[in-house]
GROMACS .gro file of C-alpha atoms in nm:
model
  444
    1SER     CA    1   8.705   2.499  -7.728
    2SER     CA    2   8.734   2.582  -8.101
    3VAL     CA    3   9.051   2.590  -8.308
    4ARG     CA    4   9.104   2.680  -8.648
    5GLN     CA    5   9.298   2.471  -8.885
    6PRO     CA    6   9.464   2.460  -9.212
    7GLY     CA    7   9.157   2.394  -9.523
    8ARG     CA    8   9.195   2.148  -9.760
    9LEU     CA    9   9.433   2.090 -10.048
   10VAL     CA   10   9.237   2.188 -10.363
   11ARG     CA   11   8.888   2.327 -10.437
   12PHE     CA   12   8.647   2.134 -10.665
   13SER     CA   13   8.363   2.321 -10.831
   14ARG     CA   14   8.117   2.047 -10.825
   15THR     CA   15   8.168   1.861 -10.483
   16PRO     CA   16   8.219   2.133 -10.199
   17ALA     CA   17   8.408   1.976  -9.920
   18SER     CA   18   8.204   1.831  -9.606
   19PRO     CA   19   8.313   2.056  -9.283
   20LEU     CA   20   8.630   1.951  -9.130
   21LYS     CA   21   8.605   1.745  -8.826
   22PRO     CA   22   8.826   1.796  -8.512
   23PRO     CA   23   9.032   1.468  -8.455
   24PRO     CA   24   8.874   1.252  -8.167
   25GLY     CA   25   9.016   1.347  -7.815
   26SER     CA   26   9.209   1.082  -7.622
   27GLU     CA   27   8.914   0.992  -7.383
   28THR     CA   28   8.707   0.916  -7.724
   29GLY     CA   29   8.595   0.550  -7.689
   30ILE     CA   30   8.678   0.320  -8.011
   31LYS     CA   31   8.274   0.281  -8.125
   32ALA     CA   32   8.277   0.688  -8.151
   33ILE     CA   33   8.565   0.676  -8.368
   34ILE     CA   34   8.416   0.396  -8.589
   35ASP     CA   35   8.091   0.634  -8.588
   36ARG     CA   36   8.306   0.906  -8.729
   37TRP     CA   37   8.395   0.684  -8.999
   38SER     CA   38   8.075   0.551  -9.092
   39GLN     CA   39   7.956   0.963  -9.196
   40VAL     CA   40   8.180   0.950  -9.488
   41GLU     CA   41   7.982   0.882  -9.826
   42GLN     CA   42   8.160   0.552  -9.995
   43LEU     CA   43   8.135   0.511 -10.359
   44ASP     CA   44   7.975   0.144 -10.453
   45VAL     CA   45   8.209  -0.038 -10.648
   46ASN     CA   46   8.039  -0.331 -10.785
   47GLU     CA   47   8.266  -0.401 -11.110
   48SER     CA   48   8.472  -0.714 -11.166
   49PHE     CA   49   8.773  -0.712 -11.346
   50GLU     CA   50   9.039  -0.963 -11.404
   51GLU     CA   51   9.403  -0.889 -11.281
   52SER     CA   52   9.652  -0.880 -11.516
   53GLU     CA   53  10.050  -0.844 -11.423
   54ALA     CA   54  10.058  -0.576 -11.729
   55SER     CA   55   9.766  -0.378 -11.630
   56LEU     CA   56   9.759  -0.028 -11.623
   57PRO     CA   57   9.493   0.123 -11.414
   58LEU     CA   58   9.432   0.445 -11.597
   59LYS     CA   59   9.405   0.266 -11.957
   60GLY     CA   60   9.174   0.406 -12.158
   61LEU     CA   61   9.161   0.794 -12.017
   62ARG     CA   62   9.259   1.049 -12.224
   63VAL     CA   63   9.449   1.385 -12.074
   64LEU     CA   64   9.512   1.700 -12.264
   65ASP     CA   65   9.818   1.830 -12.110
   66LEU     CA   66   9.843   2.219 -12.166
   67THR     CA   67  10.129   2.239 -11.879
   68TRP     CA   68  10.419   2.473 -11.863
   69VAL     CA   69  10.708   2.371 -11.651
   70LEU     CA   70  10.767   2.082 -11.375
   71ALA     CA   71  10.466   2.133 -11.180
   72GLY     CA   72  10.201   2.067 -11.448
   73PRO     CA   73  10.434   1.813 -11.659
   74PHE     CA   74  10.501   1.618 -11.328
   75ALA     CA   75  10.150   1.556 -11.283
   76THR     CA   76  10.080   1.447 -11.617
   77ARG     CA   77  10.367   1.228 -11.627
   78MET     CA   78  10.219   1.038 -11.327
   79LEU     CA   79   9.919   0.952 -11.500
   80ALA     CA   80  10.071   0.864 -11.811
   81ASP     CA   81  10.285   0.639 -11.602
   82LEU     CA   82   9.953   0.453 -11.469
   83GLY     CA   83   9.826   0.398 -11.824
   84ALA     CA   84   9.640   0.726 -11.934
   85ASP     CA   85   9.702   0.864 -12.279
   86VAL     CA   86   9.845   1.227 -12.233
   87ILE     CA   87   9.866   1.433 -12.511
   88ARG     CA   88  10.079   1.738 -12.454
   89VAL     CA   89  10.005   2.021 -12.704
   90GLN     CA   90  10.262   2.282 -12.740
   91ASN     CA   91  10.366   2.560 -12.951
   92GLU     CA   92  10.715   2.545 -13.079
   93GLU     CA   93  10.790   2.912 -13.120
   94HIS     CA   94  10.705   2.954 -12.758
   95SER     CA   95  10.833   2.652 -12.595
   96THR     CA   96  11.125   2.725 -12.345
   97LEU     CA   97  11.433   2.550 -12.369
   98VAL     CA   98  11.352   2.291 -12.081
   99ASN     CA   99  11.007   2.219 -12.266
  100ARG     CA  100  11.206   2.125 -12.575
  101PRO     CA  101  11.273   1.743 -12.655
  102ASP     CA  102  11.613   1.794 -12.687
  103TYR     CA  103  11.660   1.882 -12.347
  104PRO     CA  104  11.720   1.630 -12.057
  105TYR     CA  105  11.429   1.798 -11.857
  106TYR     CA  106  11.216   1.707 -12.137
  107PHE     CA  107  11.330   1.374 -12.156
  108VAL     CA  108  11.247   1.292 -11.789
  109TRP     CA  109  10.909   1.468 -11.758
  110GLY     CA  110  10.813   1.408 -12.113
  111ARG     CA  111  10.794   1.031 -12.104
  112GLY     CA  112  10.510   0.834 -12.228
  113LYS     CA  113  10.331   1.125 -12.380
  114ARG     CA  114  10.232   1.180 -12.715
  115SER     CA  115  10.343   1.546 -12.843
  116ALA     CA  116  10.155   1.760 -13.074
  117THR     CA  117  10.196   2.127 -13.161
  118LEU     CA  118   9.927   2.394 -13.219
  119ASP     CA  119   9.958   2.796 -13.215
  120MET     CA  120   9.685   2.908 -13.020
  121LYS     CA  121   9.713   3.269 -13.186
  122HIS     CA  122   9.603   3.101 -13.510
  123PRO     CA  123   9.266   3.170 -13.636
  124GLU     CA  124   9.164   2.822 -13.627
  125ALA     CA  125   9.303   2.726 -13.294
  126LEU     CA  126   9.001   2.740 -13.119
  127LYS     CA  127   8.792   2.532 -13.352
  128THR     CA  128   9.084   2.281 -13.373
  129ILE     CA  129   9.145   2.249 -13.005
  130ARG     CA  130   8.769   2.251 -12.921
  131LYS     CA  131   8.741   1.905 -13.118
  132LEU     CA  132   9.046   1.764 -12.913
  133ILE     CA  133   8.866   1.891 -12.578
  134GLU     CA  134   8.539   1.706 -12.661
  135ASN     CA  135   8.739   1.375 -12.699
  136CYS     CA  136   8.946   1.418 -12.385
  137ASP     CA  137   8.839   1.314 -12.002
  138VAL     CA  138   9.077   1.551 -11.845
  139LEU     CA  139   9.244   1.887 -11.936
  140ILE     CA  140   9.526   2.015 -11.686
  141GLU     CA  141   9.715   2.361 -11.715
  142ASN     CA  142   9.994   2.537 -11.509
  143TYR     CA  143   9.968   2.841 -11.648
  144SER     CA  144   9.916   3.164 -11.460
  145ALA     CA  145   9.580   3.255 -11.400
  146GLY     CA  146   9.376   3.423 -11.682
  147VAL     CA  147   9.614   3.290 -11.954
  148LEU     CA  148   9.368   2.998 -12.094
  149ASP     CA  149   9.066   3.247 -12.048
  150ALA     CA  150   9.270   3.487 -12.301
  151TRP     CA  151   9.291   3.160 -12.543
  152GLY     CA  152   8.904   3.119 -12.513
  153LEU     CA  153   8.950   2.796 -12.315
  154ASP     CA  154   8.774   2.911 -11.967
  155TRP     CA  155   8.601   2.654 -11.775
  156GLU     CA  156   8.227   2.802 -11.842
  157THR     CA  157   8.303   2.792 -12.240
  158VAL     CA  158   8.501   2.412 -12.210
  159LYS     CA  159   8.260   2.281 -11.958
  160ALA     CA  160   7.977   2.349 -12.254
  161TRP     CA  161   8.165   2.157 -12.513
  162ASN     CA  162   8.230   1.868 -12.291
  163PRO     CA  163   8.016   1.812 -11.989
  164ARG     CA  164   8.225   1.532 -11.861
  165LEU     CA  165   8.547   1.727 -11.845
  166ILE     CA  166   8.790   1.699 -11.565
  167TYR     CA  167   8.950   2.050 -11.584
  168VAL     CA  168   9.268   2.118 -11.357
  169SER     CA  169   9.425   2.478 -11.309
  170MET     CA  170   9.759   2.494 -11.110
  171SER     CA  171   9.822   2.835 -11.090
  172GLY     CA  172  10.058   2.975 -10.846
  173CYS     CA  173   9.818   3.147 -10.598
  174GLY     CA  174   9.473   3.019 -10.732
  175HIS     CA  175   9.208   3.182 -10.952
  176ASP     CA  176   9.056   3.443 -10.717
  177GLY     CA  177   9.186   3.659 -10.447
  178PRO     CA  178   9.428   3.975 -10.444
  179TRP     CA  179   9.722   3.738 -10.546
  180SER     CA  180   9.556   3.554 -10.827
  181HIS     CA  181   9.762   3.730 -11.093
  182VAL     CA  182  10.114   3.693 -10.879
  183ILE     CA  183  10.346   3.570 -11.124
  184SER     CA  184  10.574   3.288 -10.955
  185TYR     CA  185  10.818   3.027 -10.978
  186ALA     CA  186  10.984   2.784 -10.772
  187PRO     CA  187  11.175   3.006 -10.508
  188THR     CA  188  10.865   3.227 -10.520
  189ILE     CA  189  10.622   3.009 -10.396
  190HIS     CA  190  10.863   2.859 -10.134
  191ALA     CA  191  10.938   3.203  -9.967
  192ILE     CA  192  10.536   3.311  -9.977
  193CYS     CA  193  10.398   2.952  -9.841
  194GLY     CA  194  10.662   2.928  -9.537
  195ILE     CA  195  10.899   2.648  -9.668
  196THR     CA  196  11.182   2.870  -9.722
  197HIS     CA  197  11.142   3.015  -9.355
  198LEU     CA  198  11.102   2.666  -9.192
  199THR     CA  199  11.401   2.502  -9.409
  200ASN     CA  200  11.634   2.730  -9.282
  201PHE     CA  201  11.913   2.729  -9.003
  202ALA     CA  202  11.837   2.931  -8.683
  203ASP     CA  203  12.072   3.210  -8.782
  204ARG     CA  204  11.983   3.235  -9.164
  205GLY     CA  205  11.675   3.350  -9.366
  206ASP     CA  206  11.793   3.275  -9.718
  207VAL     CA  207  11.839   2.906  -9.753
  208GLY     CA  208  11.543   2.767  -9.899
  209PRO     CA  209  11.503   2.362  -9.995
  210GLY     CA  210  11.750   2.390 -10.315
  211PHE     CA  211  11.534   2.211 -10.554
  212SER     CA  212  11.154   2.284 -10.664
  213LEU     CA  213  11.005   2.096 -10.380
  214ASN     CA  214  10.652   2.241 -10.387
  215ASP     CA  215  10.632   2.208 -10.772
  216HIS     CA  216  10.647   1.821 -10.730
  217LEU     CA  217  10.400   1.841 -10.422
  218ALA     CA  218  10.191   2.024 -10.640
  219GLY     CA  219  10.203   1.768 -10.903
  220PHE     CA  220  10.108   1.470 -10.665
  221ALA     CA  221   9.826   1.721 -10.549
  222ALA     CA  222   9.699   1.747 -10.899
  223ALA     CA  223   9.729   1.379 -10.989
  224THR     CA  224   9.554   1.279 -10.676
  225SER     CA  225   9.286   1.516 -10.737
  226THR     CA  226   9.231   1.442 -11.063
  227MET     CA  227   9.163   1.105 -10.968
  228ALA     CA  228   8.944   1.209 -10.700
  229ALA     CA  229   8.724   1.397 -10.956
  230LEU     CA  230   8.722   1.120 -11.195
  231LEU     CA  231   8.583   0.887 -10.920
  232GLU     CA  232   8.291   1.127 -10.851
  233ARG     CA  233   8.232   1.143 -11.196
  234ASP     CA  234   8.119   0.766 -11.235
  235THR     CA  235   7.852   0.855 -10.979
  236SER     CA  236   7.730   1.193 -11.105
  237GLY     CA  237   7.856   1.170 -11.485
  238LEU     CA  238   7.971   1.531 -11.458
  239GLY     CA  239   8.290   1.678 -11.473
  240GLN     CA  240   8.433   1.988 -11.274
  241HIS     CA  241   8.679   2.233 -11.256
  242ILE     CA  242   8.962   2.180 -11.000
  243ASP     CA  243   9.132   2.504 -10.877
  244MET     CA  244   9.464   2.439 -10.723
  245ALA     CA  245   9.698   2.725 -10.585
  246GLN     CA  246  10.034   2.616 -10.548
  247LEU     CA  247  10.063   2.856 -10.236
  248GLU     CA  248   9.796   2.657 -10.074
  249VAL     CA  249   9.976   2.302 -10.145
  250GLY     CA  250  10.304   2.451  -9.998
  251THR     CA  251  10.117   2.603  -9.688
  252TYR     CA  252   9.903   2.262  -9.674
  253SER     CA  253  10.257   2.085  -9.639
  254ILE     CA  254  10.359   2.294  -9.328
  255GLY     CA  255  10.012   2.239  -9.165
  256PRO     CA  256  10.134   2.148  -8.824
  257ALA     CA  257  10.331   2.447  -8.795
  258ALA     CA  258  10.036   2.665  -8.890
  259LEU     CA  259   9.805   2.480  -8.673
  260ASN     CA  260  10.074   2.568  -8.390
  261TYR     CA  261   9.987   2.930  -8.433
  262LEU     CA  262   9.622   2.911  -8.483
  263SER     CA  263   9.648   2.707  -8.172
  264ASN     CA  264   9.906   2.825  -7.945
  265ASP     CA  265  10.003   3.195  -8.105
  266VAL     CA  266  10.363   3.002  -8.139
  267ALA     CA  267  10.507   3.098  -8.487
  268ALA     CA  268  10.793   2.810  -8.569
  269GLN     CA  269  11.124   2.895  -8.614
  270PRO     CA  270  11.386   2.782  -8.850
  271ASN     CA  271  11.611   2.504  -8.666
  272GLY     CA  272  11.814   2.333  -8.940
  273ASN     CA  273  11.769   1.959  -8.907
  274CYS     CA  274  11.573   1.961  -8.581
  275ASP     CA  275  11.213   1.892  -8.602
  276GLY     CA  276  11.051   2.189  -8.467
  277LEU     CA  277  10.709   2.022  -8.353
  278GLN     CA  278  10.809   1.667  -8.195
  279ASP     CA  279  11.129   1.818  -8.125
  280HIS     CA  280  11.296   1.494  -8.090
  281VAL     CA  281  11.685   1.490  -7.946
  282PRO     CA  282  11.891   1.370  -8.116
  283ASN     CA  283  11.763   1.462  -8.445
  284GLU     CA  284  12.053   1.582  -8.677
  285VAL     CA  285  12.286   1.520  -8.968
  286TYR     CA  286  12.674   1.433  -8.865
  287ARG     CA  287  12.982   1.422  -9.061
  288SER     CA  288  13.141   1.070  -9.067
  289LEU     CA  289  13.467   0.983  -9.230
  290ASP     CA  290  13.348   0.973  -9.611
  291GLY     CA  291  13.019   1.159  -9.568
  292TYR     CA  292  12.692   1.247  -9.358
  293VAL     CA  293  12.451   1.040  -9.138
  294ALA     CA  294  12.107   1.137  -9.035
  295ILE     CA  295  12.041   0.972  -8.677
  296THR     CA  296  11.702   1.021  -8.487
  297ALA     CA  297  11.604   0.878  -8.137
  298SER     CA  298  11.226   0.907  -8.179
  299ASN     CA  299  11.165   0.760  -7.829
  300ASP     CA  300  11.329   0.672  -7.474
  301ASP     CA  301  11.375   0.325  -7.598
  302GLN     CA  302  11.604   0.416  -7.902
  303TRP     CA  303  11.771   0.667  -7.683
  304LYS     CA  304  11.869   0.395  -7.413
  305SER     CA  305  11.991   0.177  -7.687
  306LEU     CA  306  12.188   0.471  -7.846
  307CYS     CA  307  12.340   0.569  -7.471
  308LEU     CA  308  12.438   0.195  -7.429
  309LEU     CA  309  12.624   0.213  -7.757
  310LEU     CA  310  12.792   0.535  -7.678
  311GLU     CA  311  12.906   0.458  -7.345
  312SER     CA  312  12.895   0.833  -7.231
  313ASP     CA  313  12.868   0.919  -6.855
  314LEU     CA  314  12.692   1.250  -6.974
  315LEU     CA  315  12.407   1.084  -7.165
  316GLU     CA  316  12.305   0.826  -6.937
  317PRO     CA  317  12.094   1.030  -6.672
  318LEU     CA  318  11.899   1.234  -6.984
  319LEU     CA  319  11.633   0.957  -6.975
  320SER     CA  320  11.337   1.172  -7.071
  321GLU     CA  321  11.283   1.373  -7.409
  322LYS     CA  322  11.239   1.704  -7.178
  323GLU     CA  323  11.548   1.658  -7.011
  324ARG     CA  324  11.717   1.573  -7.345
  325GLN     CA  325  11.582   1.898  -7.510
  326HIS     CA  326  11.768   2.108  -7.235
  327HIS     CA  327  12.099   1.921  -7.336
  328ARG     CA  328  12.083   1.927  -7.720
  329GLU     CA  329  12.388   2.084  -7.808
  330GLU     CA  330  12.593   1.847  -7.546
  331ILE     CA  331  12.440   1.538  -7.682
  332ASP     CA  332  12.481   1.638  -8.043
  333GLN     CA  333  12.857   1.675  -7.996
  334VAL     CA  334  12.903   1.362  -7.810
  335ILE     CA  335  12.748   1.157  -8.132
  336ALA     CA  336  12.927   1.381  -8.377
  337ASP     CA  337  13.253   1.297  -8.210
  338TRP     CA  338  13.178   0.901  -8.226
  339VAL     CA  339  13.035   0.930  -8.580
  340SER     CA  340  13.326   1.138  -8.708
  341GLY     CA  341  13.555   0.845  -8.702
  342LYS     CA  342  13.348   0.588  -8.874
  343ASP     CA  343  13.236   0.526  -9.217
  344SER     CA  344  12.876   0.602  -9.304
  345VAL     CA  345  12.774   0.237  -9.389
  346ALA     CA  346  12.930   0.097  -9.044
  347VAL     CA  347  12.741   0.369  -8.831
  348VAL     CA  348  12.424   0.293  -9.049
  349GLU     CA  349  12.435  -0.079  -9.006
  350LEU     CA  350  12.502  -0.059  -8.643
  351LEU     CA  351  12.221   0.170  -8.588
  352GLN     CA  352  11.963  -0.001  -8.781
  353SER     CA  353  12.070  -0.332  -8.652
  354LEU     CA  354  11.964  -0.163  -8.281
  355ARG     CA  355  11.623  -0.042  -8.419
  356ILE     CA  356  11.751   0.326  -8.420
  357PRO     CA  357  11.668   0.551  -8.727
  358ALA     CA  358  11.970   0.614  -8.936
  359GLY     CA  359  12.056   0.671  -9.312
  360MET     CA  360  12.321   0.814  -9.511
  361VAL     CA  361  12.339   1.118  -9.686
  362GLN     CA  362  12.289   1.026 -10.049
  363ASN     CA  363  12.350   1.230 -10.385
  364ALA     CA  364  12.194   1.103 -10.725
  365GLY     CA  365  12.506   0.926 -10.796
  366ASP     CA  366  12.473   0.712 -10.472
  367LEU     CA  367  12.088   0.659 -10.557
  368VAL     CA  368  12.164   0.503 -10.884
  369ARG     CA  369  12.476   0.331 -10.858
  370GLU     CA  370  12.487   0.229 -10.445
  371ASP     CA  371  12.135   0.197 -10.343
  372PRO     CA  372  12.065  -0.160 -10.299
  373GLN     CA  373  11.685  -0.111 -10.235
  374LEU     CA  374  11.638   0.080 -10.533
  375SER     CA  375  11.798  -0.161 -10.731
  376ALA     CA  376  11.641  -0.470 -10.574
  377ARG     CA  377  11.283  -0.325 -10.605
  378GLY     CA  378  11.367  -0.240 -11.011
  379PHE     CA  379  11.325   0.147 -10.971
  380TRP     CA  380  11.576   0.225 -11.242
  381ARG     CA  381  11.538   0.067 -11.589
  382ASP     CA  382  11.765   0.093 -11.908
  383VAL     CA  383  11.626   0.266 -12.188
  384GLU     CA  384  11.756   0.369 -12.528
  385HIS     CA  385  11.651   0.681 -12.680
  386PRO     CA  386  11.652   0.820 -13.031
  387ILE     CA  387  11.827   1.121 -12.939
  388PHE     CA  388  11.987   1.056 -12.553
  389GLY     CA  389  12.079   0.708 -12.643
  390LYS     CA  390  12.108   0.434 -12.347
  391ARG     CA  391  11.995   0.603 -12.026
  392VAL     CA  392  11.910   0.469 -11.679
  393VAL     CA  393  11.602   0.597 -11.573
  394ASP     CA  394  11.346   0.606 -11.271
  395THR     CA  395  11.000   0.453 -11.283
  396PHE     CA  396  10.658   0.493 -11.088
  397PRO     CA  397  10.726   0.486 -10.742
  398SER     CA  398  10.498   0.196 -10.645
  399LEU     CA  399  10.435  -0.178 -10.713
  400ILE     CA  400  10.088  -0.270 -10.823
  401ASN     CA  401  10.011  -0.641 -10.720
  402GLY     CA  402  10.375  -0.658 -10.680
  403VAL     CA  403  10.461  -0.513 -11.023
  404ARG     CA  404  10.615  -0.202 -11.152
  405PRO     CA  405  10.364  -0.021 -11.398
  406PRO     CA  406  10.512  -0.115 -11.739
  407THR     CA  407  10.536   0.219 -11.831
  408ASN     CA  408  10.629   0.360 -12.169
  409LEU     CA  409  10.944   0.541 -12.034
  410LEU     CA  410  11.045   0.721 -12.355
  411SER     CA  411  10.989   1.088 -12.422
  412PRO     CA  412  10.892   1.195 -12.768
  413SER     CA  413  11.166   1.280 -13.019
  414TYR     CA  414  11.043   1.604 -13.123
  415LEU     CA  415  10.778   1.869 -13.086
  416GLY     CA  416  10.478   1.751 -13.310
  417GLU     CA  417  10.604   1.353 -13.361
  418HIS     CA  418  10.244   1.260 -13.318
  419ASN     CA  419  10.068   1.516 -13.500
  420PHE     CA  420   9.966   1.331 -13.780
  421GLU     CA  421   9.828   1.061 -13.510
  422VAL     CA  422   9.623   1.318 -13.281
  423TRP     CA  423   9.454   1.539 -13.530
  424PRO     CA  424   9.333   1.255 -13.765
  425GLU     CA  425   9.211   1.046 -13.458
  426LEU     CA  426   9.073   1.320 -13.227
  427ALA     CA  427   8.995   1.608 -13.439
  428ASP     CA  428   8.853   1.465 -13.732
  429MET     CA  429   9.086   1.558 -13.968
  430GLU     CA  430   9.253   1.438 -14.259
  431MET     CA  431   9.619   1.385 -14.338
  432ASP     CA  432   9.629   1.672 -14.614
  433GLU     CA  433   9.472   1.885 -14.371
  434VAL     CA  434   9.721   1.812 -14.113
  435ALA     CA  435  10.004   1.881 -14.346
  436GLU     CA  436   9.825   2.217 -14.457
  437GLY     CA  437   9.801   2.323 -14.123
  438ILE     CA  438  10.185   2.251 -14.043
  439GLY     CA  439  10.248   2.466 -14.353
  440ASP     CA  440  10.031   2.768 -14.251
  441GLY     CA  441  10.171   2.768 -13.890
  442LEU     CA  442   9.832   2.636 -13.744
  443PHE     CA  443  10.038   2.328 -13.600
  444SER     CA  444  10.364   2.498 -13.512
   0.00000   0.00000   0.00000
């Protein structure tokens, strides 16, 4: 029988996605599965390269950053972390507080980028930015649909200027459809894509994730899609438009819940920390003497180990997941009583020694000051910024050949700090022309 399933993450203008295939059934042989893989087109990569401890995979890539708040700057920060030359162009008059270099937000999301200013309302702005676009590999923007069109920077126009350009749009609901012009912000997207509903407790409807979860998901999606389009460009020589709707990114992230409805006509309901699909028991967060601990038994072996540890007559007969689901409240109470008299570290160390998933609930202070894993892997780095002084910052969350990418961890000190680099280098302007542009408001 046929089953509707969630679609793909983004739309590529030049490379339509191949039809979605259902996963192989449990009776499918290994040869048939391998044959399915063989139908996926692969790029021939014959280039040889020398490995270098200090190499950055996106070195030589130039990105024009026309982004606004969080989702866009986060996407371009990831590209900068991996070595891309990211040029963020802003207008000083219309920059919100969080988009200014003297605000900590900018310190986090502006790092590793060059800062240039441009007033798109100036009569010379379109001609000026065209030269910059002609010298870039990627343009990323996350304004509402239609904003760049109004500036004269729609995809069809820009494609004629630079046929190799990857043009990434990160609007709230996409560039077509009845909601294409909906104005959105993080809580809006969380609400309409189903995230707010699923992150509630059973008796609440107003508890959301509490931070901009979908903005970060959208940033990852945009960066990943950009690199996919760049790989395709190596074959075709052509750029393309990536139309990414943050609504669809959020819906994509709750795909199993959507699939449950499409397949079984069952709408997943909020249930706190409980896993609405696999529905493991226990799968909850419990109060300890000094905080909270998350504990899960994801299989029967882990459950048996937990039963031996707790020594409760109530728990021992509940061997199957189905039996445990019918006694969730009693199980949670036994575990809560056991955890409540212990320190979080002691609980976690004991459960982990038995191969039972457990972890302390940590805040940002715990992560920076106390977490031994992040410290051991060099995730945090000390920097000194001209405005903020000595600070500890996060780094790119992967090691490449065992080495943390040697990212520039500093953000620009002021808007337009690199005007006298960017415009002469990439827009063929003389220094005195840049100075004149600053004076007459072009570069403001």
